[in-house]
PDB file of C-alpha atoms and ligand atoms in Angstrom:
ATOM      1  CA  MET A 178     -21.540   8.519   1.044  1.00 78.00           C
ATOM      2  CA  LYS A 179     -19.518   9.279   4.180  1.00 94.00           C
ATOM      3  CA  LYS A 180     -15.791   9.961   3.871  1.00 98.00           C
ATOM      4  CA  ILE A 181     -13.677   7.490   5.868  1.00 98.00           C
ATOM      5  CA  THR A 182     -11.481   9.114   8.510  1.00 98.00           C
ATOM      6  CA  VAL A 183      -8.720   7.921  10.823  1.00 98.00           C
ATOM      7  CA  PRO A 184     -11.131   7.721  13.815  1.00 98.00           C
ATOM      8  CA  ASP A 185     -13.464   5.568  11.661  1.00 98.00           C
ATOM      9  CA  ILE A 186     -10.606   3.091  11.126  1.00 98.00           C
ATOM     10  CA  ILE A 187      -9.857   2.952  14.858  1.00 98.00           C
ATOM     11  CA  ASP A 188     -13.596   2.420  15.518  1.00 98.00           C
ATOM     12  CA  MET A 189     -13.642  -0.526  13.112  1.00 98.00           C
ATOM     13  CA  LYS A 190     -11.325  -2.422  15.473  1.00 98.00           C
ATOM     14  CA  ARG A 191     -13.458  -1.481  18.505  1.00 98.00           C
ATOM     15  CA  GLN A 192     -16.544  -2.739  16.672  1.00 98.00           C
ATOM     16  CA  GLY A 193     -14.796  -5.958  15.626  1.00 98.00           C
ATOM     17  CA  ARG A 194     -15.120  -5.089  11.925  1.00 98.00           C
ATOM     18  CA  LYS A 195     -12.328  -6.334   9.633  1.00 98.00           C
ATOM     19  CA  ILE A 196     -10.406  -3.694   7.670  1.00 98.00           C
ATOM     20  CA  PRO A 197      -9.614  -4.500   4.011  1.00 98.00           C
ATOM     21  CA  VAL A 198      -6.784  -2.419   2.523  1.00 99.00           C
ATOM     22  CA  LEU A 199      -5.360  -2.372  -1.016  1.00 99.00           C
ATOM     23  CA  THR A 200      -2.601  -0.448  -2.713  1.00 98.00           C
ATOM     24  CA  ALA A 201      -3.219   1.764  -5.736  1.00 99.00           C
ATOM     25  CA  TYR A 202      -0.909   3.974  -7.749  1.00 98.00           C
ATOM     26  CA  SER A 203      -3.186   5.571 -10.352  1.00 98.00           C
ATOM     27  CA  CYS A 204      -6.442   7.492 -10.650  1.00 98.00           C
ATOM     28  CA  PRO A 205      -8.480   4.848 -12.546  1.00 98.00           C
ATOM     29  CA  ILE A 206      -7.531   1.997 -10.208  1.00 98.00           C
ATOM     30  CA  ALA A 207      -8.183   4.175  -7.145  1.00 99.00           C
ATOM     31  CA  ARG A 208     -11.633   5.027  -8.552  1.00 98.00           C
ATOM     32  CA  ILE A 209     -12.476   1.347  -9.003  1.00 98.00           C
ATOM     33  CA  LEU A 210     -11.291   0.403  -5.490  1.00 98.00           C
ATOM     34  CA  ASP A 211     -13.148   3.337  -3.966  1.00 98.00           C
ATOM     35  CA  GLN A 212     -16.397   2.521  -5.767  1.00 98.00           C
ATOM     36  CA  ALA A 213     -16.053  -1.111  -4.699  1.00 98.00           C
ATOM     37  CA  GLY A 214     -15.995   0.089  -1.077  1.00 98.00           C
ATOM     38  CA  ILE A 215     -12.393  -0.289   0.100  1.00 98.00           C
ATOM     39  CA  PRO A 216     -11.955   1.790   3.299  1.00 98.00           C
ATOM     40  CA  ILE A 217      -8.195   2.403   2.960  1.00 99.00           C
ATOM     41  CA  ILE A 218      -6.129   2.906  -0.188  1.00 99.00           C
ATOM     42  CA  MET A 219      -2.393   2.776   0.368  1.00 99.00           C
ATOM     43  CA  VAL A 220      -0.059   4.408  -2.119  1.00 99.00           C
ATOM     44  CA  GLY A 221       2.734   1.961  -1.375  1.00 98.00           C
ATOM     45  CA  ASP A 222       6.372   2.413  -2.306  1.00 98.00           C
ATOM     46  CA  SER A 223       5.830  -1.068  -3.773  1.00 98.00           C
ATOM     47  CA  LEU A 224       5.055   1.024  -6.841  1.00 97.00           C
ATOM     48  CA  GLY A 225       8.793   0.957  -7.559  1.00 98.00           C
ATOM     49  CA  MET A 226       8.666  -2.820  -7.926  1.00 96.00           C
ATOM     50  CA  VAL A 227       5.233  -3.471  -9.416  1.00 96.00           C
ATOM     51  CA  GLU A 228       4.851  -0.394 -11.644  1.00 97.00           C
ATOM     52  CA  VAL A 229       8.441   0.562 -12.519  1.00 97.00           C
ATOM     53  CA  GLY A 230      10.165  -2.841 -12.387  1.00 95.00           C
ATOM     54  CA  TYR A 231      12.876  -2.143  -9.784  1.00 97.00           C
ATOM     55  CA  ASP A 232      14.188  -5.097  -7.769  1.00 95.00           C
ATOM     56  CA  THR A 233      13.580  -3.287  -4.466  1.00 97.00           C
ATOM     57  CA  THR A 234      11.565  -0.314  -3.203  1.00 98.00           C
ATOM     58  CA  LEU A 235      14.735   1.611  -2.330  1.00 98.00           C
ATOM     59  CA  PRO A 236      15.075   3.828  -5.448  1.00 98.00           C
ATOM     60  CA  VAL A 237      11.573   5.335  -5.088  1.00 98.00           C
ATOM     61  CA  THR A 238      11.683   9.091  -4.416  1.00 98.00           C
ATOM     62  CA  MET A 239       9.432  11.514  -2.560  1.00 98.00           C
ATOM     63  CA  ASP A 240       8.535  13.299  -5.807  1.00 98.00           C
ATOM     64  CA  GLU A 241       7.416  10.021  -7.391  1.00 98.00           C
ATOM     65  CA  MET A 242       5.338   9.168  -4.308  1.00 98.00           C
ATOM     66  CA  ILE A 243       3.678  12.589  -4.316  1.00 98.00           C
ATOM     67  CA  TYR A 244       2.859  12.317  -8.034  1.00 98.00           C
ATOM     68  CA  HIS A 245       1.163   8.927  -7.577  1.00 98.00           C
ATOM     69  CA  THR A 246      -0.568   9.992  -4.355  1.00 99.00           C
ATOM     70  CA  ARG A 247      -2.125  12.946  -6.216  1.00 98.00           C
ATOM     71  CA  ALA A 248      -3.394  10.604  -8.916  1.00 98.00           C
ATOM     72  CA  VAL A 249      -4.931   8.252  -6.344  1.00 99.00           C
ATOM     73  CA  VAL A 250      -6.536  11.119  -4.412  1.00 98.00           C
ATOM     74  CA  LYS A 251      -8.117  12.366  -7.673  1.00 98.00           C
ATOM     75  CA  GLY A 252      -9.738   8.959  -8.152  1.00 98.00           C
ATOM     76  CA  ARG A 253     -11.187   8.363  -4.694  1.00 98.00           C
ATOM     77  CA  LYS A 254     -14.164   9.970  -3.006  1.00 98.00           C
ATOM     78  CA  ARG A 255     -14.556   7.982   0.189  1.00 98.00           C
ATOM     79  CA  ALA A 256     -11.482   5.905   1.114  1.00 98.00           C
ATOM     80  CA  LEU A 257      -8.755   7.054   3.478  1.00 99.00           C
ATOM     81  CA  VAL A 258      -5.532   7.542   1.495  1.00 99.00           C
ATOM     82  CA  VAL A 259      -2.256   6.585   3.182  1.00 99.00           C
ATOM     83  CA  GLY A 260       1.012   7.683   1.542  1.00 99.00           C
ATOM     84  CA  ASP A 261       4.009   5.424   2.079  1.00 99.00           C
ATOM     85  CA  MET A 262       7.155   7.294   3.088  1.00 98.00           C
ATOM     86  CA  PRO A 263       9.961   6.095   0.780  1.00 98.00           C
ATOM     87  CA  PHE A 264      13.531   5.234   1.760  1.00 98.00           C
ATOM     88  CA  LEU A 265      15.573   8.295   2.796  1.00 98.00           C
ATOM     89  CA  SER A 266      12.498  10.477   3.332  1.00 98.00           C
ATOM     90  CA  TYR A 267      12.430   9.982   7.128  1.00 98.00           C
ATOM     91  CA  GLN A 268      15.679   8.285   8.183  1.00 97.00           C
ATOM     92  CA  VAL A 269      18.112  11.206   8.124  1.00 97.00           C
ATOM     93  CA  GLY A 270      16.568  13.614  10.611  1.00 97.00           C
ATOM     94  CA  LEU A 271      13.322  14.548  12.311  1.00 98.00           C
ATOM     95  CA  ASP A 272      12.944  17.832  10.422  1.00 98.00           C
ATOM     96  CA  GLU A 273      13.223  16.088   7.099  1.00 98.00           C
ATOM     97  CA  ALA A 274      10.773  13.397   8.262  1.00 98.00           C
ATOM     98  CA  ARG A 275       8.275  16.068   9.342  1.00 98.00           C
ATOM     99  CA  ARG A 276       8.670  18.005   6.083  1.00 98.00           C
ATOM    100  CA  ASN A 277       8.220  14.921   3.911  1.00 98.00           C
ATOM    101  CA  ALA A 278       5.216  13.689   5.916  1.00 99.00           C
ATOM    102  CA  GLY A 279       3.746  17.168   5.499  1.00 98.00           C
ATOM    103  CA  ARG A 280       4.318  17.026   1.742  1.00 98.00           C
ATOM    104  CA  PHE A 281       2.135  13.908   1.506  1.00 99.00           C
ATOM    105  CA  ILE A 282      -0.701  15.879   3.103  1.00 98.00           C
ATOM    106  CA  LYS A 283      -0.157  19.291   1.501  1.00 98.00           C
ATOM    107  CA  GLU A 284       0.982  18.302  -2.010  1.00 98.00           C
ATOM    108  CA  GLY A 285      -0.305  14.736  -2.318  1.00 98.00           C
ATOM    109  CA  GLY A 286      -3.677  15.153  -0.608  1.00 98.00           C
ATOM    110  CA  ALA A 287      -3.192  12.035   1.562  1.00 99.00           C
ATOM    111  CA  GLU A 288      -4.685  11.839   5.044  1.00 98.00           C
ATOM    112  CA  ALA A 289      -2.001   9.722   6.693  1.00 99.00           C
ATOM    113  CA  VAL A 290       1.494   8.385   6.058  1.00 99.00           C
ATOM    114  CA  LYS A 291       3.133   5.014   6.626  1.00 99.00           C
ATOM    115  CA  VAL A 292       6.578   4.627   8.193  1.00 98.00           C
ATOM    116  CA  GLU A 293       8.579   1.378   8.246  1.00 98.00           C
ATOM    117  CA  GLY A 294      10.282   0.354  11.501  1.00 98.00           C
ATOM    118  CA  GLY A 295       9.467  -0.150  15.174  1.00 98.00           C
ATOM    119  CA  VAL A 296      11.666   0.857  18.109  1.00 98.00           C
ATOM    120  CA  ARG A 297      14.227   2.466  15.767  1.00 97.00           C
ATOM    121  CA  MET A 298      11.554   4.771  14.330  1.00 98.00           C
ATOM    122  CA  ALA A 299       9.751   5.728  17.557  1.00 98.00           C
ATOM    123  CA  GLU A 300      11.098   9.298  17.507  1.00 98.00           C
ATOM    124  CA  VAL A 301      10.158   9.745  13.867  1.00 98.00           C
ATOM    125  CA  ILE A 302       6.606   8.499  14.431  1.00 98.00           C
ATOM    126  CA  ARG A 303       6.231  10.775  17.477  1.00 98.00           C
ATOM    127  CA  ALA A 304       7.536  13.801  15.560  1.00 98.00           C
ATOM    128  CA  ILE A 305       5.117  13.289  12.665  1.00 98.00           C
ATOM    129  CA  VAL A 306       2.124  12.578  14.914  1.00 98.00           C
ATOM    130  CA  ASP A 307       2.969  15.721  16.918  1.00 98.00           C
ATOM    131  CA  MET A 308       2.327  17.796  13.803  1.00 98.00           C
ATOM    132  CA  ASP A 309      -1.099  16.163  13.480  1.00 98.00           C
ATOM    133  CA  VAL A 310      -0.253  13.856  10.625  1.00 98.00           C
ATOM    134  CA  PRO A 311      -1.614  10.368  11.387  1.00 99.00           C
ATOM    135  CA  VAL A 312       0.953   7.595  11.074  1.00 99.00           C
ATOM    136  CA  MET A 313       0.493   3.945  10.151  1.00 99.00           C
ATOM    137  CA  GLY A 314       3.450   1.893  11.434  1.00 98.00           C
ATOM    138  CA  HIS A 315       4.969  -1.079   9.626  1.00 98.00           C
ATOM    139  CA  ILE A 316       6.789  -3.916  11.428  1.00 98.00           C
ATOM    140  CA  GLY A 317       7.933  -7.478  10.806  1.00 98.00           C
ATOM    141  CA  LEU A 318       9.355  -7.684   7.289  1.00 98.00           C
ATOM    142  CA  THR A 319      10.157  -4.093   6.331  1.00 98.00           C
ATOM    143  CA  PRO A 320      11.182  -4.054   2.639  1.00 97.00           C
ATOM    144  CA  GLN A 321      13.331  -0.915   3.043  1.00 98.00           C
ATOM    145  CA  SER A 322      15.587  -2.997   5.379  1.00 96.00           C
ATOM    146  CA  ILE A 323      16.170  -5.619   2.666  1.00 95.00           C
ATOM    147  CA  HIS A 324      19.967  -5.337   2.734  1.00 95.00           C
ATOM    148  CA  ARG A 325      20.234  -5.649   6.524  1.00 93.00           C
ATOM    149  CA  LYS A 326      17.754  -8.526   6.604  1.00 91.00           C
ATOM    150  CA  GLY A 327      19.337 -10.263   3.608  1.00 90.00           C
ATOM    151  CA  GLY A 328      16.127 -11.006   1.701  1.00 89.00           C
ATOM    152  CA  TYR A 329      12.335 -11.019   1.757  1.00 91.00           C
ATOM    153  CA  ARG A 330      11.898 -13.795   4.291  1.00 92.00           C
ATOM    154  CA  VAL A 331       9.445 -14.506   7.081  1.00 96.00           C
ATOM    155  CA  GLN A 332      10.264 -12.714  10.359  1.00 96.00           C
ATOM    156  CA  GLY A 333       9.589 -13.660  13.969  1.00 96.00           C
ATOM    157  CA  THR A 334      10.294 -17.358  13.714  1.00 96.00           C
ATOM    158  CA  THR A 335      12.861 -17.435  16.543  1.00 97.00           C
ATOM    159  CA  GLU A 336      12.200 -16.473  20.188  1.00 98.00           C
ATOM    160  CA  GLU A 337      14.575 -13.494  19.875  1.00 98.00           C
ATOM    161  CA  GLU A 338      12.958 -12.164  16.663  1.00 97.00           C
ATOM    162  CA  ARG A 339       9.541 -12.627  18.242  1.00 98.00           C
ATOM    163  CA  ARG A 340      10.554 -10.585  21.283  1.00 98.00           C
ATOM    164  CA  VAL A 341      11.892  -7.794  19.040  1.00 98.00           C
ATOM    165  CA  ILE A 342       8.739  -7.657  16.917  1.00 98.00           C
ATOM    166  CA  LEU A 343       6.467  -7.591  19.987  1.00 98.00           C
ATOM    167  CA  GLN A 344       8.504  -4.699  21.367  1.00 98.00           C
ATOM    168  CA  ASP A 345       8.311  -2.951  17.979  1.00 98.00           C
ATOM    169  CA  ALA A 346       4.522  -3.283  18.006  1.00 98.00           C
ATOM    170  CA  LYS A 347       4.143  -1.844  21.510  1.00 98.00           C
ATOM    171  CA  THR A 348       6.552   1.000  20.737  1.00 98.00           C
ATOM    172  CA  VAL A 349       4.746   1.983  17.534  1.00 98.00           C
ATOM    173  CA  GLU A 350       1.473   2.237  19.455  1.00 98.00           C
ATOM    174  CA  GLU A 351       3.092   4.194  22.312  1.00 98.00           C
ATOM    175  CA  ALA A 352       4.645   6.590  19.776  1.00 98.00           C
ATOM    176  CA  GLY A 353       1.136   7.494  18.599  1.00 98.00           C
ATOM    177  CA  ALA A 354       0.552   5.492  15.403  1.00 99.00           C
ATOM    178  CA  PHE A 355      -3.154   4.971  14.608  1.00 98.00           C
ATOM    179  CA  SER A 356      -2.588   1.526  13.081  1.00 99.00           C
ATOM    180  CA  VAL A 357       0.247  -0.810  12.150  1.00 99.00           C
ATOM    181  CA  VAL A 358       1.041  -3.066   9.203  1.00 99.00           C
ATOM    182  CA  ILE A 359       2.505  -6.435  10.234  1.00 98.00           C
ATOM    183  CA  GLU A 360       4.292  -8.090   7.336  1.00 98.00           C
ATOM    184  CA  CYS A 361       5.366 -11.728   6.934  1.00 98.00           C
ATOM    185  CA  VAL A 362       5.243 -13.114  10.450  1.00 98.00           C
ATOM    186  CA  PRO A 363       3.661 -16.357  11.714  1.00 98.00           C
ATOM    187  CA  PRO A 364      -0.105 -16.044  12.354  1.00 98.00           C
ATOM    188  CA  ASP A 365       0.136 -16.690  16.107  1.00 98.00           C
ATOM    189  CA  LEU A 366       2.565 -13.787  16.568  1.00 98.00           C
ATOM    190  CA  ALA A 367       0.329 -11.427  14.545  1.00 98.00           C
ATOM    191  CA  GLY A 368      -2.624 -12.643  16.628  1.00 98.00           C
ATOM    192  CA  GLU A 369      -0.803 -11.976  19.891  1.00 98.00           C
ATOM    193  CA  ILE A 370       0.101  -8.434  18.759  1.00 98.00           C
ATOM    194  CA  THR A 371      -3.507  -7.838  17.688  1.00 98.00           C
ATOM    195  CA  GLN A 372      -4.703  -8.864  21.170  1.00 98.00           C
ATOM    196  CA  ILE A 373      -2.199  -6.631  22.957  1.00 98.00           C
ATOM    197  CA  LEU A 374      -2.588  -3.449  20.869  1.00 98.00           C
ATOM    198  CA  SER A 375      -5.599  -1.180  20.958  1.00 98.00           C
ATOM    199  CA  ILE A 376      -4.820   0.214  17.473  1.00 98.00           C
ATOM    200  CA  PRO A 377      -5.789  -1.811  14.378  1.00 98.00           C
ATOM    201  CA  THR A 378      -3.252  -4.279  12.980  1.00 99.00           C
ATOM    202  CA  ILE A 379      -3.195  -4.721   9.211  1.00 99.00           C
ATOM    203  CA  GLY A 380      -1.580  -7.977   8.123  1.00 98.00           C
ATOM    204  CA  ILE A 381       0.195  -8.981   4.935  1.00 98.00           C
ATOM    205  CA  GLY A 382       1.485 -12.521   5.013  1.00 98.00           C
ATOM    206  CA  ALA A 383       0.621 -12.531   8.714  1.00 98.00           C
ATOM    207  CA  GLY A 384      -2.359 -14.895   8.801  1.00 98.00           C
ATOM    208  CA  PRO A 385      -6.023 -14.357   9.661  1.00 98.00           C
ATOM    209  CA  HIS A 386      -5.842 -12.988  13.234  1.00 98.00           C
ATOM    210  CA  THR A 387      -5.104  -9.322  12.405  1.00 98.00           C
ATOM    211  CA  ASP A 388      -7.757  -6.596  12.367  1.00 98.00           C
ATOM    212  CA  GLY A 389      -7.271  -5.984   8.653  1.00 98.00           C
ATOM    213  CA  GLN A 390      -5.486  -7.286   5.574  1.00 98.00           C
ATOM    214  CA  VAL A 391      -3.518  -5.486   2.886  1.00 98.00           C
ATOM    215  CA  LEU A 392      -2.463  -6.718  -0.547  1.00 98.00           C
ATOM    216  CA  VAL A 393      -0.744  -5.127  -3.511  1.00 98.00           C
ATOM    217  CA  ILE A 394      -3.457  -4.578  -6.138  1.00 98.00           C
ATOM    218  CA  ASN A 395      -1.252  -5.846  -9.003  1.00 97.00           C
ATOM    219  CA  ASP A 396      -0.906  -9.218  -7.215  1.00 96.00           C
ATOM    220  CA  LEU A 397      -4.641  -9.443  -6.517  1.00 97.00           C
ATOM    221  CA  ILE A 398      -5.692  -8.861 -10.139  1.00 97.00           C
ATOM    222  CA  GLY A 399      -2.855 -10.722 -11.866  1.00 95.00           C
ATOM    223  CA  LEU A 400      -0.980  -7.732 -13.222  1.00 95.00           C
ATOM    224  CA  ASN A 401       2.496  -8.882 -12.315  1.00 86.00           C
ATOM    225  CA  GLY A 402       3.565 -10.861 -15.365  1.00 77.00           C
ATOM    226  CA  GLU A 403       4.357 -14.508 -14.940  1.00 68.00           C
ATOM    227  CA  GLU A 404       6.413 -13.857 -11.808  1.00 69.00           C
ATOM    228  CA  LYS A 405       5.831 -16.198  -8.884  1.00 76.00           C
ATOM    229  CA  THR A 406       3.620 -14.481  -6.331  1.00 84.00           C
ATOM    230  CA  PRO A 407       4.334 -14.873  -2.625  1.00 90.00           C
ATOM    231  CA  ARG A 408       2.476 -17.608  -0.711  1.00 92.00           C
ATOM    232  CA  PHE A 409       0.285 -15.036   1.077  1.00 95.00           C
ATOM    233  CA  VAL A 410      -1.231 -13.612  -2.127  1.00 96.00           C
ATOM    234  CA  LYS A 411      -4.678 -14.646  -3.309  1.00 96.00           C
ATOM    235  CA  ARG A 412      -5.164 -13.860  -7.003  1.00 95.00           C
ATOM    236  CA  TYR A 413      -8.776 -12.941  -7.763  1.00 97.00           C
ATOM    237  CA  ALA A 414      -8.442 -12.240 -11.496  1.00 96.00           C
ATOM    238  CA  ASN A 415      -6.003 -12.470 -14.366  1.00 95.00           C
ATOM    239  CA  ILE A 416      -6.165  -8.994 -15.850  1.00 97.00           C
ATOM    240  CA  GLY A 417      -2.737  -9.487 -17.431  1.00 96.00           C
ATOM    241  CA  LYS A 418      -4.157 -12.322 -19.551  1.00 96.00           C
ATOM    242  CA  LEU A 419      -7.212 -10.226 -20.457  1.00 97.00           C
ATOM    243  CA  ILE A 420      -4.998  -7.326 -21.594  1.00 97.00           C
ATOM    244  CA  ALA A 421      -2.803  -9.679 -23.631  1.00 97.00           C
ATOM    245  CA  SER A 422      -5.753 -11.255 -25.456  1.00 98.00           C
ATOM    246  CA  SER A 423      -7.334  -7.814 -26.111  1.00 98.00           C
ATOM    247  CA  VAL A 424      -4.065  -6.531 -27.575  1.00 98.00           C
ATOM    248  CA  GLU A 425      -3.613  -9.657 -29.741  1.00 98.00           C
ATOM    249  CA  GLU A 426      -7.138  -9.188 -31.076  1.00 98.00           C
ATOM    250  CA  TYR A 427      -6.473  -5.491 -31.763  1.00 98.00           C
ATOM    251  CA  ILE A 428      -3.247  -6.299 -33.648  1.00 98.00           C
ATOM    252  CA  LYS A 429      -5.130  -8.851 -35.783  1.00 98.00           C
ATOM    253  CA  ASP A 430      -8.008  -6.440 -36.450  1.00 98.00           C
ATOM    254  CA  VAL A 431      -5.633  -3.687 -37.583  1.00 98.00           C
ATOM    255  CA  THR A 432      -3.403  -5.902 -39.676  1.00 98.00           C
ATOM    256  CA  GLU A 433      -6.356  -7.687 -41.299  1.00 98.00           C
ATOM    257  CA  GLY A 434      -8.310  -4.464 -41.926  1.00 98.00           C
ATOM    258  CA  ARG A 435     -11.266  -5.070 -39.531  1.00 98.00           C
ATOM    259  CA  PHE A 436     -10.498  -1.988 -37.422  1.00 98.00           C
ATOM    260  CA  PRO A 437     -11.575   0.754 -37.751  1.00 98.00           C
ATOM    261  CA  ALA A 438     -14.977  -0.378 -38.985  1.00 97.00           C
ATOM    262  CA  ASP A 439     -17.774   1.878 -40.262  1.00 96.00           C
ATOM    263  CA  GLU A 440     -19.103   2.602 -36.747  1.00 96.00           C
ATOM    264  CA  HIS A 441     -15.718   3.976 -35.661  1.00 97.00           C
ATOM    265  CA  CYS A 442     -15.616   6.595 -38.453  1.00 97.00           C
ATOM    266  CA  TYR A 443     -16.879  10.198 -38.395  1.00 96.00           C
ATOM    267  CA  ARG A 444     -19.280  11.269 -41.138  1.00 92.00           C
ATOM    268  CA  THR A 445     -19.161  14.413 -43.221  1.00 90.00           C
ATOM    269  CA  GLN A 446     -22.390  16.435 -43.130  1.00 84.00           C
ATOM    270  CA  ARG A 447     -23.576  16.999 -46.681  1.00 74.00           C
TER     271      ARG A 447
HETATM  272  O1  KIV B1757       4.638  -0.653  -0.254  1.00 77.45           O
HETATM  273  C1  KIV B1757       3.586  -1.276  -0.017  1.00 77.45           C
HETATM  274  O2  KIV B1757       2.735  -1.472  -0.889  1.00 77.45           O
HETATM  275  C2  KIV B1757       3.378  -1.758   1.342  1.00 77.45           C
HETATM  276  C3  KIV B1757       2.195  -2.613   1.647  1.00 77.45           C
HETATM  277  C4  KIV B1757       2.100  -3.831   0.855  1.00 77.45           C
HETATM  278  C5  KIV B1757       2.079  -2.872   3.095  1.00 77.45           C
HETATM  279  O3  KIV B1757       4.162  -1.453   2.182  1.00 77.45           O
END
């Protein structure tokens, strides 16, 4: 089983092979995704929302990201692991950005990091790439900009927004990123960017014309409560329902004396 590397991901675009990406935050889920054959596992700062229950990704810290990245790296054998740089880990200076990117590699065991932002983050991307840490860009809807943007809404619907996002895409590639996430933009814009760039584009809510797709694992398997999922999510299972029915059955078994049964008990040797 060959380990997936950054050059392998770039080659997938050259060969016209689609790139499926999923998030994971724990060792057991990472193991399952890896064994199922996912080429990239992203330890997204979405963990703050889907695992901790925050309203935004903004409170997530570097230490929390490193902890979860370590867990994911323990669970995977083959997939490339990308650590998502959280808010305030790369915005306040190039040295801090370099140090935090390095922590993902040295302490977390990741092989690449993700940075939100286009033109505004060109220097940061360049600085991290210059120390040989591969960077995945992230443009379009960037959840760490939630307060400036005023909500999680589709981007690139006006001519001006479109021009800005196209420029962001080109700048991220020029700054040395090996791939770029494009979030919540109309499919034709994502398709145009995918045609222009030589690095792989990974879409989320960006239609079918990108080189790859990424989803949050909790959305895909139905582990996000009864909350309304965004339009771009396809739910493949309802694990939440399965957990609930297993727990209800367990509660009944315990309260009605069916668990533990004989086969769950240790024997004395006499
Ligand atoms: O934080 C995250 O999980 C992400 C992906 C969904 C792109 O940024």
